[in-house]
Short mmCIF file of C-alpha atoms in Angstrom, two decimals:
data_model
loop_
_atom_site.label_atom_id
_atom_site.label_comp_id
_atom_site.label_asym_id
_atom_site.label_seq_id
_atom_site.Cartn_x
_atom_site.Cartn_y
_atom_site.Cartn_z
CA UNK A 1 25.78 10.98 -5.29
CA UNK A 2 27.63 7.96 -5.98
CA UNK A 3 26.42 5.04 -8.29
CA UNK A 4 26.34 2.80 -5.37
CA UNK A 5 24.07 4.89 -3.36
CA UNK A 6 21.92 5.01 -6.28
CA UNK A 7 22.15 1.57 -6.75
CA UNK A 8 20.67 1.32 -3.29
CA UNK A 9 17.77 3.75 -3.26
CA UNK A 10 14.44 2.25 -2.68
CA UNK A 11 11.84 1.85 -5.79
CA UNK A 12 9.27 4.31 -5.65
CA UNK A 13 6.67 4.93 -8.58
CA UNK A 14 6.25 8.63 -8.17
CA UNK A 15 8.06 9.84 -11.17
CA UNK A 16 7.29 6.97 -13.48
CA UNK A 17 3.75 7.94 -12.63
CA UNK A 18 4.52 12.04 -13.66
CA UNK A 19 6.01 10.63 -17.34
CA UNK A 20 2.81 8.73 -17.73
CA UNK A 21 0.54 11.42 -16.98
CA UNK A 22 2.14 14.06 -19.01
CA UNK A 23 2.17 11.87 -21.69
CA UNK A 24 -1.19 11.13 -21.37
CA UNK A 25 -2.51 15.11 -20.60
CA UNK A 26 0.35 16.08 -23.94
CA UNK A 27 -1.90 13.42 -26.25
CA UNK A 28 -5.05 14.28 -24.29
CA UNK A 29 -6.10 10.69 -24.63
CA UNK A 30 -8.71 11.20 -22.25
CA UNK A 31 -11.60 9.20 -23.62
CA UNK A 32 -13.02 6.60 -20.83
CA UNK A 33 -9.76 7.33 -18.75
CA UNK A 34 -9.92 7.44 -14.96
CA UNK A 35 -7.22 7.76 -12.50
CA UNK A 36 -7.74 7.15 -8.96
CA UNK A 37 -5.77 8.33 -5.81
CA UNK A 38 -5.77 5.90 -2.51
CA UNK A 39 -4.12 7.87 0.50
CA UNK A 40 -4.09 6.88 3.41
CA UNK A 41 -4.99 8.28 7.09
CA UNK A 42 -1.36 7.34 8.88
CA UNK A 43 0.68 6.07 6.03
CA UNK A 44 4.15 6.15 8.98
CA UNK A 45 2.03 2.73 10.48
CA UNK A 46 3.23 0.85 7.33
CA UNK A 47 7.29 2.00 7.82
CA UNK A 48 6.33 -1.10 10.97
CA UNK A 49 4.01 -3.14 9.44
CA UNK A 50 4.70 -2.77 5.70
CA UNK A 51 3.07 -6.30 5.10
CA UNK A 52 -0.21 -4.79 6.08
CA UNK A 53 0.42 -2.50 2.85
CA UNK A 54 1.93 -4.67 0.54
CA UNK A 55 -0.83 -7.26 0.76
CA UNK A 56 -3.66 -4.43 0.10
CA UNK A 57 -1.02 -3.09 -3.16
CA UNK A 58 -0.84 -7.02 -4.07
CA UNK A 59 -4.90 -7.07 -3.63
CA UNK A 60 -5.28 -4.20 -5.64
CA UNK A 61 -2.42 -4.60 -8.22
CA UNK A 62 -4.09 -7.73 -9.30
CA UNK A 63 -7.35 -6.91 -9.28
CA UNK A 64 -5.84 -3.93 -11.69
CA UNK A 65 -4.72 -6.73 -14.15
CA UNK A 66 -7.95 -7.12 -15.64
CA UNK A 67 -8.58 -4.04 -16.61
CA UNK A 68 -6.92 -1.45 -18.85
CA UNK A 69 -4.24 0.87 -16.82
CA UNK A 70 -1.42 1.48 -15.10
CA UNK A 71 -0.70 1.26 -11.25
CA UNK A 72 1.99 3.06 -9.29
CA UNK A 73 3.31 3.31 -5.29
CA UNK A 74 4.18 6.65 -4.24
CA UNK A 75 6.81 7.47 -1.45
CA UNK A 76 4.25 8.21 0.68
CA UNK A 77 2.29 5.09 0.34
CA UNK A 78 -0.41 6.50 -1.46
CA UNK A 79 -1.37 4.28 -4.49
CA UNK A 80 -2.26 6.00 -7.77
CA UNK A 81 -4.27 4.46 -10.71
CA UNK A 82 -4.64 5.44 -14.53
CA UNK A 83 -7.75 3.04 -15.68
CA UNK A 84 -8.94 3.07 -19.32
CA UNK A 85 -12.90 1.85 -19.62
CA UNK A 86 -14.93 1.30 -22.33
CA UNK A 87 -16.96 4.46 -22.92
CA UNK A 88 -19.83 1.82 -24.05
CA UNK A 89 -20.12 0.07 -20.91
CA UNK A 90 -18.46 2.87 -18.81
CA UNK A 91 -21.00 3.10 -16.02
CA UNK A 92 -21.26 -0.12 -15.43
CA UNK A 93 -17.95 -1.40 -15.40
CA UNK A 94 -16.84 2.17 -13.29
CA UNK A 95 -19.52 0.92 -10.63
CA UNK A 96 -17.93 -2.37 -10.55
CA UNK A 97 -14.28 -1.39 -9.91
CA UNK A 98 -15.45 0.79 -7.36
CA UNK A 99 -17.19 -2.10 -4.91
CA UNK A 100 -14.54 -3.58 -5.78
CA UNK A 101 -11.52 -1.44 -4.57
CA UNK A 102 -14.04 -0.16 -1.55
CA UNK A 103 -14.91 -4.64 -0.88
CA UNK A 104 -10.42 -4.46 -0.60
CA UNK A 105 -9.96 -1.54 1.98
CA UNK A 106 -12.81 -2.53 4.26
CA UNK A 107 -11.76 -6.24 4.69
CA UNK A 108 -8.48 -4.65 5.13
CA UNK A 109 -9.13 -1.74 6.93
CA UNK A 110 -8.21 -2.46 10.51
CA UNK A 111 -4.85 -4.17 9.47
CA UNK A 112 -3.89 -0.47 7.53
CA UNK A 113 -5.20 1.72 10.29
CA UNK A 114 -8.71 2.68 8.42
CA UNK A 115 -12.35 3.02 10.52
CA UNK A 116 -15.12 1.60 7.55
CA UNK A 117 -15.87 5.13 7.36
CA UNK A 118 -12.14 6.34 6.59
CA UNK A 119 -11.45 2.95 4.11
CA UNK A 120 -14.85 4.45 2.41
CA UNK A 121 -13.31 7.45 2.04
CA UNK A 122 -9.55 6.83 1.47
CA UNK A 123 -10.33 6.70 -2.27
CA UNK A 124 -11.06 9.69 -5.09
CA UNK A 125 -11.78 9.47 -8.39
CA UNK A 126 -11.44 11.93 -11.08
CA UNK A 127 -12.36 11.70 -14.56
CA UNK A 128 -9.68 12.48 -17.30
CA UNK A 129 -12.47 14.77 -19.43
CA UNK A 130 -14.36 16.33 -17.00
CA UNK A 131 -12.00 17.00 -13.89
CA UNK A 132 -8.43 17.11 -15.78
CA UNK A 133 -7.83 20.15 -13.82
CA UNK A 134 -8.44 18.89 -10.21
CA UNK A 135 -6.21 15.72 -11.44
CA UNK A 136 -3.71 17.99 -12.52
CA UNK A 137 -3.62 20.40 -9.30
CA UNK A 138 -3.14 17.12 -7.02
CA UNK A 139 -0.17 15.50 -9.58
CA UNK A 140 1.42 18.67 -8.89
CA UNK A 141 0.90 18.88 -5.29
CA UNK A 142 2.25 15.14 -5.22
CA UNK A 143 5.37 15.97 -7.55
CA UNK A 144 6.47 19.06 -4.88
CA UNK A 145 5.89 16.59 -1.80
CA UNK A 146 8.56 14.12 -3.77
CA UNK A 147 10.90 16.97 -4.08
CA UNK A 148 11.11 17.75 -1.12
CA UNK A 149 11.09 13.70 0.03
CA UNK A 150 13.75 13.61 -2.52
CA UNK A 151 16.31 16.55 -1.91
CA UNK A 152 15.87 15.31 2.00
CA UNK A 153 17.20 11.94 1.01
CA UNK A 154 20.24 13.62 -0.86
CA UNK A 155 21.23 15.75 1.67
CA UNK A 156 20.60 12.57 4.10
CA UNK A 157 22.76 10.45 2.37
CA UNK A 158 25.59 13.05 1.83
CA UNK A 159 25.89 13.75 5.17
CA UNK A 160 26.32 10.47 6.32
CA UNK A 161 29.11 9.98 3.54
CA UNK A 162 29.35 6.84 0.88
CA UNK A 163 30.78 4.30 3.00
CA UNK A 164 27.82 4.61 5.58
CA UNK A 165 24.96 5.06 2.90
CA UNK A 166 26.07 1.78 0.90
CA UNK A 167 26.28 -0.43 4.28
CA UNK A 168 23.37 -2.52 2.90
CA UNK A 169 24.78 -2.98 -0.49
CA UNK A 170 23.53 -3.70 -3.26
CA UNK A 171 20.30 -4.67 -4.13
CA UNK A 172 19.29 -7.95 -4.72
CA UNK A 173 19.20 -9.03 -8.03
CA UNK A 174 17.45 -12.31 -9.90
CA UNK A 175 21.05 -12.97 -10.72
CA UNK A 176 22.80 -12.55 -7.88
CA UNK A 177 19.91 -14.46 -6.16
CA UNK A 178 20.92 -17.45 -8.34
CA UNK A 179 24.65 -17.37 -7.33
CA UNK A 180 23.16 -17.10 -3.88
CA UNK A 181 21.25 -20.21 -3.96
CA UNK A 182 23.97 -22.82 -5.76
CA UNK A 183 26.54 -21.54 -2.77
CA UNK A 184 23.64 -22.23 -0.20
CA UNK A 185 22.86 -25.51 -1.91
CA UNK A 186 25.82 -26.96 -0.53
CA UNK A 187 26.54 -24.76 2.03
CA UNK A 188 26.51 -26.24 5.75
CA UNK A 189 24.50 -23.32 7.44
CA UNK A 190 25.19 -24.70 10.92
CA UNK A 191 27.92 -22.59 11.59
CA UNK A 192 25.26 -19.46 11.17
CA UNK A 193 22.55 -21.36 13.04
CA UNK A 194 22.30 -19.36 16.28
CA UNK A 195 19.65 -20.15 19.68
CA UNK A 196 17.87 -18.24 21.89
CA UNK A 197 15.74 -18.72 24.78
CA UNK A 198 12.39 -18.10 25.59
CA UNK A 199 11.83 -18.16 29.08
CA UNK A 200 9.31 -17.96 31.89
CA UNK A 201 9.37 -15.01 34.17
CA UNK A 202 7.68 -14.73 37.31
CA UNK A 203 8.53 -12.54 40.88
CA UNK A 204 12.32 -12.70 41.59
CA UNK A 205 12.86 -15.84 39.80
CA UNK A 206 15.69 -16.66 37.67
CA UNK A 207 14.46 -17.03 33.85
CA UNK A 208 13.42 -20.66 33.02
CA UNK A 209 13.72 -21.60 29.59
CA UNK A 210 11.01 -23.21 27.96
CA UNK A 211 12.11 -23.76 24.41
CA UNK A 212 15.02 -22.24 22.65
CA UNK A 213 14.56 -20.64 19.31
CA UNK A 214 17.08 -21.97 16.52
CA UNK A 215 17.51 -19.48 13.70
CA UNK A 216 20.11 -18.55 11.01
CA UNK A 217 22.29 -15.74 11.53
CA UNK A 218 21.63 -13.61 8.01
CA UNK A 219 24.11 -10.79 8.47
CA UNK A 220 26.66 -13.66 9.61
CA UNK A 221 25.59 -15.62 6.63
CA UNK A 222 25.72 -12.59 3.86
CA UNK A 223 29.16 -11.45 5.69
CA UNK A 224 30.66 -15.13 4.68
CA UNK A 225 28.77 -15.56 1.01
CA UNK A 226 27.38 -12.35 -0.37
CA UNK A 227 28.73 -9.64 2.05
CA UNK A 228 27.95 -7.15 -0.81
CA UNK A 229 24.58 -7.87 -1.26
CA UNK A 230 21.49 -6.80 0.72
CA UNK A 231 19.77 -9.83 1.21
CA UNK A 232 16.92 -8.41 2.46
CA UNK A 233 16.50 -5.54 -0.64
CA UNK A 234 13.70 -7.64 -2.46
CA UNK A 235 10.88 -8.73 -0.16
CA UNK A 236 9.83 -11.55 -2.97
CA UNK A 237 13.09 -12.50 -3.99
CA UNK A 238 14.28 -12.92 -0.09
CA UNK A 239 11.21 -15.10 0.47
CA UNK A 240 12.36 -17.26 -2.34
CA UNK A 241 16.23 -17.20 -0.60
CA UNK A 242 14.90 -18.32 2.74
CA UNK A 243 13.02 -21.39 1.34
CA UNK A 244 16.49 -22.50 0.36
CA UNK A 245 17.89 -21.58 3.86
CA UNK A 246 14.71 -23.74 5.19
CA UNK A 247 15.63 -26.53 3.34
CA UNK A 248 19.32 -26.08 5.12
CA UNK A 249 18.27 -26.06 8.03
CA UNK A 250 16.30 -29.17 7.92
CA UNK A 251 19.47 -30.88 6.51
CA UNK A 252 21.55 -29.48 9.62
CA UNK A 253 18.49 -30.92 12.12
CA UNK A 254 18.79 -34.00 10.69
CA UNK A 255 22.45 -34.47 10.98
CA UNK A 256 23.01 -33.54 14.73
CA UNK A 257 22.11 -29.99 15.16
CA UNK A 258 19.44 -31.71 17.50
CA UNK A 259 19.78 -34.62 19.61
CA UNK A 260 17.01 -36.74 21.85
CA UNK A 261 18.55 -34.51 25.24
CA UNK A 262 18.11 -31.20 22.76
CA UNK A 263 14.90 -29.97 24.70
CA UNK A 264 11.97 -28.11 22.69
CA UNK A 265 12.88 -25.72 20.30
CA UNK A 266 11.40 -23.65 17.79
CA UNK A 267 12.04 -22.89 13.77
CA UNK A 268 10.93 -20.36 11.48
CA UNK A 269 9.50 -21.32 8.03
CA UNK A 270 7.27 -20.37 5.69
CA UNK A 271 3.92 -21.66 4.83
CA UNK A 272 5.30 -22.48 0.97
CA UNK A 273 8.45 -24.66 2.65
CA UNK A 274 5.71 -26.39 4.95
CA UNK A 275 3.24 -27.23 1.81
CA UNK A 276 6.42 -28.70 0.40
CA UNK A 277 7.79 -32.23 -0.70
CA UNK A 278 11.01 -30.92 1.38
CA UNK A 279 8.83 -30.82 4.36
CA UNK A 280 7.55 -33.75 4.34
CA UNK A 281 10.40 -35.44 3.70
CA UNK A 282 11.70 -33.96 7.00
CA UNK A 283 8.59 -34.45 8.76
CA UNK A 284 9.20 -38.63 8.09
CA UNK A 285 12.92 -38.49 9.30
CA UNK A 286 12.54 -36.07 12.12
CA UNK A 287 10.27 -37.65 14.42
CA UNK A 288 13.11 -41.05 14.18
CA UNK A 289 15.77 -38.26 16.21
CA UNK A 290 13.05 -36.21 18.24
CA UNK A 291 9.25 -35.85 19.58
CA UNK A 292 7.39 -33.68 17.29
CA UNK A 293 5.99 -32.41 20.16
CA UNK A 294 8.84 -30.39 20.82
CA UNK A 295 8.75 -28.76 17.74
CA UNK A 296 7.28 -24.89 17.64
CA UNK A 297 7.02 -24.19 14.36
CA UNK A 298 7.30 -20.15 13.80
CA UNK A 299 5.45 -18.56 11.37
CA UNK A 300 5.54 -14.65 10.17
CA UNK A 301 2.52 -12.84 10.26
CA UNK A 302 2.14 -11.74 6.98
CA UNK A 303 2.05 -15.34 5.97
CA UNK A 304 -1.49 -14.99 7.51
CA UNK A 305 -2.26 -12.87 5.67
CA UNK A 306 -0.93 -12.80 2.46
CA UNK A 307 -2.84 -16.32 1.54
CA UNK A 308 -5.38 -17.27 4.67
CA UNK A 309 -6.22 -21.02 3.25
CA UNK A 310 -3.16 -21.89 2.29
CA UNK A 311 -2.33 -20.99 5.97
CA UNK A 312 -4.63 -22.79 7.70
CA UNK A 313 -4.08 -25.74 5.34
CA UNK A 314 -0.14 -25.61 7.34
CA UNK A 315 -1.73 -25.66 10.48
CA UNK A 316 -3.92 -28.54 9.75
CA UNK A 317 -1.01 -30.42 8.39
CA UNK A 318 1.33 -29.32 11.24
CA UNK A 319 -1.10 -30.05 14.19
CA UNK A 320 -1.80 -33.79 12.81
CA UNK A 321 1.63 -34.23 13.05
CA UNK A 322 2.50 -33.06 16.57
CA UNK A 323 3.55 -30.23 15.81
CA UNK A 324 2.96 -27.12 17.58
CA UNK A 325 2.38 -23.43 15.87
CA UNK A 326 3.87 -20.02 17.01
CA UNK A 327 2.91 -16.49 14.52
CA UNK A 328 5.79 -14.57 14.92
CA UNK A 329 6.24 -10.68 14.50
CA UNK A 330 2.87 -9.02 16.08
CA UNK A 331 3.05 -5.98 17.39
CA UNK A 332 0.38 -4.73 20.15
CA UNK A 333 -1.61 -2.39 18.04
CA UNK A 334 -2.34 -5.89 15.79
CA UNK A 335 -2.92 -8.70 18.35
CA UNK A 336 -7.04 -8.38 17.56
CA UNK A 337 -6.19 -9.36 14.11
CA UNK A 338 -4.85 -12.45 15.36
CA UNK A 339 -6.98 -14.43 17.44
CA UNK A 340 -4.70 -17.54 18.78
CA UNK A 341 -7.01 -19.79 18.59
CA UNK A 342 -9.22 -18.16 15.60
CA UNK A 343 -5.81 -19.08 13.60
CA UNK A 344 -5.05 -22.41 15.25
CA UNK A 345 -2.24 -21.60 17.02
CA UNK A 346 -0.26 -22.59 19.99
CA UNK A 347 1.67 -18.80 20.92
CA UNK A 348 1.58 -15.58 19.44
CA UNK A 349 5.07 -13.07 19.98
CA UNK A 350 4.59 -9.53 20.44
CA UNK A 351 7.29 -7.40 19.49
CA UNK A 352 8.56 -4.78 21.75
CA UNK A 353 10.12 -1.47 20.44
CA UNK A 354 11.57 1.29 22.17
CA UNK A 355 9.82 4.28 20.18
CA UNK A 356 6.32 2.35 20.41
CA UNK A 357 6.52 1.99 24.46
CA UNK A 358 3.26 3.63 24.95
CA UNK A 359 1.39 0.91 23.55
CA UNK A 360 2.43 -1.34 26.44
CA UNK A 361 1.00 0.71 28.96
CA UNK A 362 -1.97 0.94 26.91
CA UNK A 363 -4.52 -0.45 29.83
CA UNK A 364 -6.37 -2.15 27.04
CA UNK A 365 -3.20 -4.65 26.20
CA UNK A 366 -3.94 -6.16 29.37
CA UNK A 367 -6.83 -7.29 28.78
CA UNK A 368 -6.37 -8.60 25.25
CA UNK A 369 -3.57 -10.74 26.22
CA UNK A 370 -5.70 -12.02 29.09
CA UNK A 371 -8.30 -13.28 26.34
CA UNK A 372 -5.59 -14.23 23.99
CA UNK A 373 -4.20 -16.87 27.44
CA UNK A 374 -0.75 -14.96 29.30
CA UNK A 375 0.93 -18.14 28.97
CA UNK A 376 0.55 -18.27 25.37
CA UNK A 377 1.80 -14.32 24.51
CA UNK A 378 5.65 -14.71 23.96
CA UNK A 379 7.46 -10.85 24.78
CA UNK A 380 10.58 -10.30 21.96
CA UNK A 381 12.97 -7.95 21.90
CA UNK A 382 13.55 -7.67 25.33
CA UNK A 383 16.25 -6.04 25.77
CA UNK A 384 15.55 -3.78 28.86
CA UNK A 385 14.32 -3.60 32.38
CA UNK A 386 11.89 -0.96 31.16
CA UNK A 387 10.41 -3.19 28.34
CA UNK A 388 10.37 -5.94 31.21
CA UNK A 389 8.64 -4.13 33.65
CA UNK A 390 5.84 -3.12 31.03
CA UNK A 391 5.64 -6.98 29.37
CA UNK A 392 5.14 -7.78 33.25
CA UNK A 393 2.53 -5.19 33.47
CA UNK A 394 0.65 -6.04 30.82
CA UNK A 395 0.46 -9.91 31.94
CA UNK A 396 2.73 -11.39 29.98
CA UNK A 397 5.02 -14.28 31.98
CA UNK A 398 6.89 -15.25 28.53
CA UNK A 399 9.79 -13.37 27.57
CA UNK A 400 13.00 -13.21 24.85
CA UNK A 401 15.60 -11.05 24.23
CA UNK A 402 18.85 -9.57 24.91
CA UNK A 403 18.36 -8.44 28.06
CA UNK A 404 16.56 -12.21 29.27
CA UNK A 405 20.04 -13.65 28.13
CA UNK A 406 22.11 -11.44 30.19
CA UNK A 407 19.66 -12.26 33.32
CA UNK A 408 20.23 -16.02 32.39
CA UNK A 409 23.92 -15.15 32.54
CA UNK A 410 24.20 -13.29 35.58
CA UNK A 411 21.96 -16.35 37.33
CA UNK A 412 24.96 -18.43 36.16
CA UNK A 413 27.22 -16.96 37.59
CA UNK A 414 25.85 -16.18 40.54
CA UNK A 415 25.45 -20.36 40.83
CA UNK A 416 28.85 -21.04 39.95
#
């Protein structure tokens, strides 16, 4: 395999995690030493809703900081502990970590796809003196699973040749990210800015738009300033990367992107850019070019949850100022985690995908988006009659996506 492709291989923690524990099992430092193993029931959920997981690893990662250990994320999205307690105050402190891993998976358990019961059981504990054996059997049986995990990949990746495996690129770096940001920093990002409609859909109607979306273009953008770099290859360090882009895009709103006869619209930003003095800077020049009231601010749903009051705090702030709020990025099996007006906002968008059709026609959709208010559930990724037909089903009268463009075109030219 080439040094690109390895370059470009996602960070798992499995085989750290087999150094550590044969290191530790070699010295038999076992005295006071734990190791717990969280696995959960259907770890493929998180390959869609990977936010759901990293916010329970954040949870538990820093509640791990204050104790003596090591913490590793397996391929398989299991989670796997080594804890060192004092063997004075051993019982009490084990009892504490305990509630307090269990207090993490049950407040968490619906968004990873846990009953109470399961979350109760999703975590075992062995102890390093007494059950060394057990420990080892199931570091073993993990070690063969990433074999096999592994050797797939290879063969994967060889198949498909070098030129297709290193179409991402290269990770993203600290440094590169830096390099990144001075080019952005002057960059005029209008030229990427893109717009789509979201419409209203009703009978035989021709789509009406209601608001048009207004969003970058990132592959455009990393084709013309980092085209080999994956922009998207470090969740934390791409967060940081699009509260430069935000700050871009504010500059192009304010010089003419938008006009008075622009028509509601919608951005995306996150809830760091709208706590910000860059915010509110735009917030007091904005409102002299268009109504705030025409301004949906989008929102990504692990913003929810990865910091709840720091959330709502946006919302407060946004909603005293006109604006109106839209969480972006729900899928079906989530919308009871996110009660529109439970999390002050305006619309909620459900995403639609191909391979998780079934949980359209799921009769009890129907009636969640009837509680949730039809006119307020936003259908994206529309980009077929069949996904149509099922958003229609289901209640929904608010739709975006390819296949709403190409109906808004073919109404055009019908006209003309």
């Amino acid at each position: 395999m080439s040094e690109a492709i390895n370059q470009n291989q996602p960070s798992y923690d499995d085989e750290k995690m087999f150094t550590d524990f044969d290191r530790l099992a070699r010295g038999k430092i076992f005295g006071g030493r734990l190791a717990a193993v969280i696995q959960f029931v259907n770890p493929k959920t998180f390959e869609r809703n990977r936010e759901s997981y990293n916010i329970v690893v954040h949870s538990i990662r820093s509640l791990m900081s204050k104790y003596e250990g090591s913490f590793y994320t397996l391929h398989d999205y299991s989670i796997v502990m080594f804890v060192r307690l004092s063997e004075r105050f051993f019982d009490q402190t084990f009892e504490k970590l305990v509630l307090e891993i269990d207090d993490i998976l049950t407040r968490n358990n619906v968004a990873i796809g846990l009953t109470p019961e399961e979350a109760e059981n999703a975590v075992r504990w062995y102890r390093f003196d007494s059950q060394f054996e057990e420990l080892q059997e199931l570091v073993d049986n993990i070690q063969q699973r990433f074999r096999v995990f592994s050797e797939r990949r290879k063969r994967l990746l060889a198949k498909a040749g070098t030129a297709a495996a290193t179409g991402d690129g290269a990770p993203l770096t600290p440094g590169a990210l830096q390099q990144i940001d001075d080019i952005l920093k002057k960059a005029d990002v209008s030229t990427f800015m893109k717009r789509q409609p979201v419409t209203l859909c009703f009978g035989n109607q021709p789509p009406k738009p209601i608001f048009q979306e207004i969003f970058v273009g990132v592959n455009e953008l990393r084709q013309a300033i980092a085209p080999t770099v994956n922009l998207r290859g470090a969740r934390s360090l791409f967060h940081h990367l699009t509260r430069t882009l935000d700050t871009r895009v504010f500059r192009a709103l304010l010089d003419g992107y938008v006009t008075r006869n622009s028509g509601p619209f919608s951005i995306n930003l996150n809830v760091s850019t709208i706590l910000s003095d860059t915010f509110r800077d735009f917030d007091s020049r904005i409102g002299n070019i268009v109504k705030k009231e025409q301004i949906i601010i989008e929102m990504q749903r692990y913003d929810v949850f990865w910091d709840y009051n720091e959330y709502l705090l946006a919302c407060e702030f946004l909603h005293n100022s006109g604006y109106r709020i839209l969480i972006d990025g729900i899928t079906p099996d989530l919308l009871q985690l996110f009660g529109r007006k439970e999390l002050k906002a305006d619309f909620v968008k459900l995403f639609y995908f191909k391979d998780r059709h079934e949980d359209w026609i799921d009769k009890e959709l129907a009636s969640k988006i009837a509680e949730t208010d039809p006119n307020r559930v936003i259908m994206a990724r529309c980009e077929t009659e069949e996904a149509m037909r099922a958003g229609l089903a289901a209640g929904i009268r608010l739709f975006q996506g390819w296949h709403i463009d190409n109906m808004i075109r073919a109404s055009r030219e019908v006209v003309n």
